[in-house]
């Protein structure tokens, strides 16, 4: 049957992380490998109440098919939240998607021909690499570090470039946890302004800031060229698979056609439940609770790292989000550490899959959002021993 | 921005039906144009109870991310239902999708290269045409009629064909309402057996039979080459957007990769609610209720047609499903009738969008599932007058 497959799917290898996580199913393993929100913070009762209220008020309505664009009052709420943040977004520039992952798929579908160039921050979100790889994009990566994108590298990459898209997660990036500074954002916007490249600002973690100042959205710096992706997965509930895409109207028309051909519309029942939840609950207060817990968990992890990791191992200090990025000495490949760590019942994601082509990297991602403080302590202690064993020879 | 779009999306025109339905929003219009299940039959209370039960039992669990394949016990239920029907399907051959529409999209993504041939029944489901058009398939159509597929035409189409896929809705087809006879299915299977063409049996309406005998699934006749698409939209609830795809393991591997890159997984909360609903309710009894109502509505429509339509107008008599297919005299284009019908406040879908290339067709689709009997009477009476006006000159 292999000869039947399309070129696009033949080019995508099975997910590296999927394979890795298979190793980490042992319940005794402390896993920093996931990318999950903390389940103890899900607003279970409030969602159950919202569900009952909407069943009682609109039972039949919430069960029928609906329009492709999504529930209008929910899109109005999203537009209002942007307005509150000083970002100008019209309701008809918003399409409800199955998480922001579907936003990436739709953008790939609507914009990328085989061989089209896509600029991507490196390390970068694996899900974006996979989504665009399916459409046979040719990636060109630009390094990111503590301040954001490497501007000389970006300028270099843009010379003679016909890139249709540049993909960024400027707030608490997955995998590195870093955020672009305002100066960096300004410089990136200045670089792109003279091009036809569209900038994707994927922002699933932006509301989860536990330190530092709110930064300027690319949508404000580069309004005509910026596509926003948003998600309720990290601030309310992941299993509803509800996110959104904000795009200029001429692009939105095509995205709606692609969405309709792809799955008609996103789960309408959950759009209505979520809308009711947002209507009757204080989302900002709920987000504050999440931030408080994640900030504490990050601090516990950071202190444990300071105490347990060898000096030669460094890390980037995130101001929000769910991830902390560790750099090993050049001599040590994270994949090799992974094998030893699994023996000691602790797991993480080696950096490799977050690079478009590089392998054998000396970086790794630690998730702190879904692990309790005392377990973080124990896990980092174990990982510290593994690292000392490998480095103190 | 137009130069930025991919070839695949530039090739898809805005949905014809979408445009048509814009004309039909006037609440005074009696619409046979939709493709909606009857909302009065949604099991509102039972779904609310299932939701509360699952919230009470597994509150946090049902809100987290999950695996791409879908909730295992739900997939086991689907496999068991196939077994009950004498169709052999393994659990790991089942992937939960966002309605069966996403199954079509995933198949297009995984199988179709630009210019690859897809055989499709004609008239055929518009959503399938759109889904495969996005992947730049080259369609080759095979006519269907009251008995099923035109076998000589299929044989002709298969000569020298490298078609990767053939798309069928063998039960109560959308748009024509026809079902393939067992003899026809056998003949179709015999034709395909010697080829490498995969057959898609899209079966959203199969359980909604109000007359005649259950027919043999292509999965039993051509097990290695058949892909099944199923959906809960017509038998339980459409807004959950839950369907499934059954495919051989080697293909399933690729579908899972595409699904993961596309939206990670389908709405898990609703998978759990639906599973709980199916566990605690008698689905077959619920389906019987739907069948009873749809059968009655079909009969009311049929009798009204006999009474009100000119003799030269014929129709195909469906044994189930939601649609009835009308053929006008050759001289009369359904699009022209549509314009006059809208003036008389009655709407339907002209046949044109269900043909891959033909336009100006003399066929039209009437939906009877979502219109109450007395409204059907009135609508068909209006439509009969329009037809008499146009034909009795």
CSV table of N, CA, C and O in Angstrom, one decimal, chain A residues 8 12 32 40 48 71 103-104 116 127 143 153 173 214 226 265 272 285 302 329 353-354 370 373 386:
chain,number,residue,atom,x,y,z
A,8,UNK,N,3.2,14.2,0.5
A,8,UNK,CA,3.2,15.0,1.7
A,8,UNK,C,3.3,14.2,3.0
A,8,UNK,O,4.0,14.5,3.9
A,12,UNK,N,6.6,12.9,6.4
A,12,UNK,CA,6.5,13.2,7.9
A,12,UNK,C,6.9,11.9,8.6
A,12,UNK,O,6.1,10.9,8.5
A,32,UNK,N,8.9,15.1,33.3
A,32,UNK,CA,8.9,16.5,32.9
A,32,UNK,C,8.7,16.6,31.4
A,32,UNK,O,9.0,17.7,30.8
A,40,UNK,N,-5.3,19.9,38.3
A,40,UNK,CA,-5.9,20.3,39.5
A,40,UNK,C,-6.5,21.7,39.4
A,40,UNK,O,-7.3,22.1,40.3
A,48,UNK,N,-19.2,22.4,34.8
A,48,UNK,CA,-20.4,21.6,34.9
A,48,UNK,C,-21.6,22.5,35.1
A,48,UNK,O,-22.6,22.2,34.4
A,71,UNK,N,-19.3,30.2,16.9
A,71,UNK,CA,-20.4,30.9,17.6
A,71,UNK,C,-20.1,32.4,17.7
A,71,UNK,O,-19.0,32.8,18.4
A,103,UNK,N,-5.3,25.8,13.6
A,103,UNK,CA,-5.0,27.0,12.9
A,103,UNK,C,-3.7,26.9,12.1
A,103,UNK,O,-3.6,27.4,10.9
A,104,UNK,N,-2.7,26.2,12.6
A,104,UNK,CA,-1.5,25.9,11.9
A,104,UNK,C,-1.8,25.1,10.6
A,104,UNK,O,-1.3,25.4,9.5
A,116,UNK,N,7.6,25.8,-0.8
A,116,UNK,CA,7.6,27.2,-0.3
A,116,UNK,C,8.4,27.3,1.0
A,116,UNK,O,8.3,26.4,1.9
A,127,UNK,N,4.9,21.0,17.0
A,127,UNK,CA,3.6,20.9,16.3
A,127,UNK,C,3.5,21.8,15.1
A,127,UNK,O,2.8,21.5,14.1
A,143,UNK,N,17.7,31.4,14.8
A,143,UNK,CA,17.9,31.1,16.3
A,143,UNK,C,17.1,32.1,17.2
A,143,UNK,O,17.0,33.3,16.9
A,153,UNK,N,20.8,37.2,12.2
A,153,UNK,CA,20.4,36.0,11.5
A,153,UNK,C,19.1,36.1,10.7
A,153,UNK,O,19.0,35.6,9.6
A,173,UNK,N,7.9,30.8,25.0
A,173,UNK,CA,8.0,29.9,23.9
A,173,UNK,C,8.0,28.4,24.3
A,173,UNK,O,8.7,28.0,25.3
A,214,UNK,N,4.1,42.8,30.6
A,214,UNK,CA,3.4,42.4,29.4
A,214,UNK,C,4.1,43.1,28.2
A,214,UNK,O,4.6,44.2,28.3
A,226,UNK,N,0.3,40.3,10.4
A,226,UNK,CA,0.3,39.4,11.5
A,226,UNK,C,-0.9,38.6,11.6
A,226,UNK,O,-2.0,39.1,11.4
A,265,UNK,N,-17.3,22.5,10.9
A,265,UNK,CA,-17.2,23.5,11.9
A,265,UNK,C,-16.6,22.8,13.2
A,265,UNK,O,-16.7,21.6,13.3
A,272,UNK,N,-20.6,26.6,23.0
A,272,UNK,CA,-21.7,27.2,23.8
A,272,UNK,C,-21.4,27.0,25.3
A,272,UNK,O,-21.7,28.0,26.1
A,285,UNK,N,-9.6,36.2,37.1
A,285,UNK,CA,-9.4,35.6,38.4
A,285,UNK,C,-8.9,34.2,38.3
A,285,UNK,O,-8.0,33.8,39.0
A,302,UNK,N,13.4,25.8,39.7
A,302,UNK,CA,14.6,26.6,39.6
A,302,UNK,C,15.6,26.4,40.8
A,302,UNK,O,16.8,26.1,40.6
A,329,UNK,N,26.6,21.0,28.7
A,329,UNK,CA,27.9,21.3,28.0
A,329,UNK,C,27.9,20.7,26.6
A,329,UNK,O,27.2,19.6,26.4
A,353,UNK,N,13.9,17.3,18.6
A,353,UNK,CA,12.8,17.4,17.7
A,353,UNK,C,12.4,18.9,17.5
A,353,UNK,O,11.6,19.2,16.6
A,354,UNK,N,12.9,19.8,18.3
A,354,UNK,CA,12.5,21.2,18.2
A,354,UNK,C,13.4,22.0,17.2
A,354,UNK,O,13.3,23.2,17.0
A,370,UNK,N,2.7,20.7,35.1
A,370,UNK,CA,1.8,19.5,35.5
A,370,UNK,C,2.4,18.6,36.6
A,370,UNK,O,2.0,17.5,36.7
A,373,UNK,N,5.0,20.3,43.4
A,373,UNK,CA,6.3,20.8,43.9
A,373,UNK,C,7.2,19.7,44.5
A,373,UNK,O,8.3,19.6,44.2
A,386,UNK,N,22.0,12.1,37.7
A,386,UNK,CA,22.3,11.5,36.4
A,386,UNK,C,23.4,12.5,35.7
A,386,UNK,O,24.4,12.0,35.2
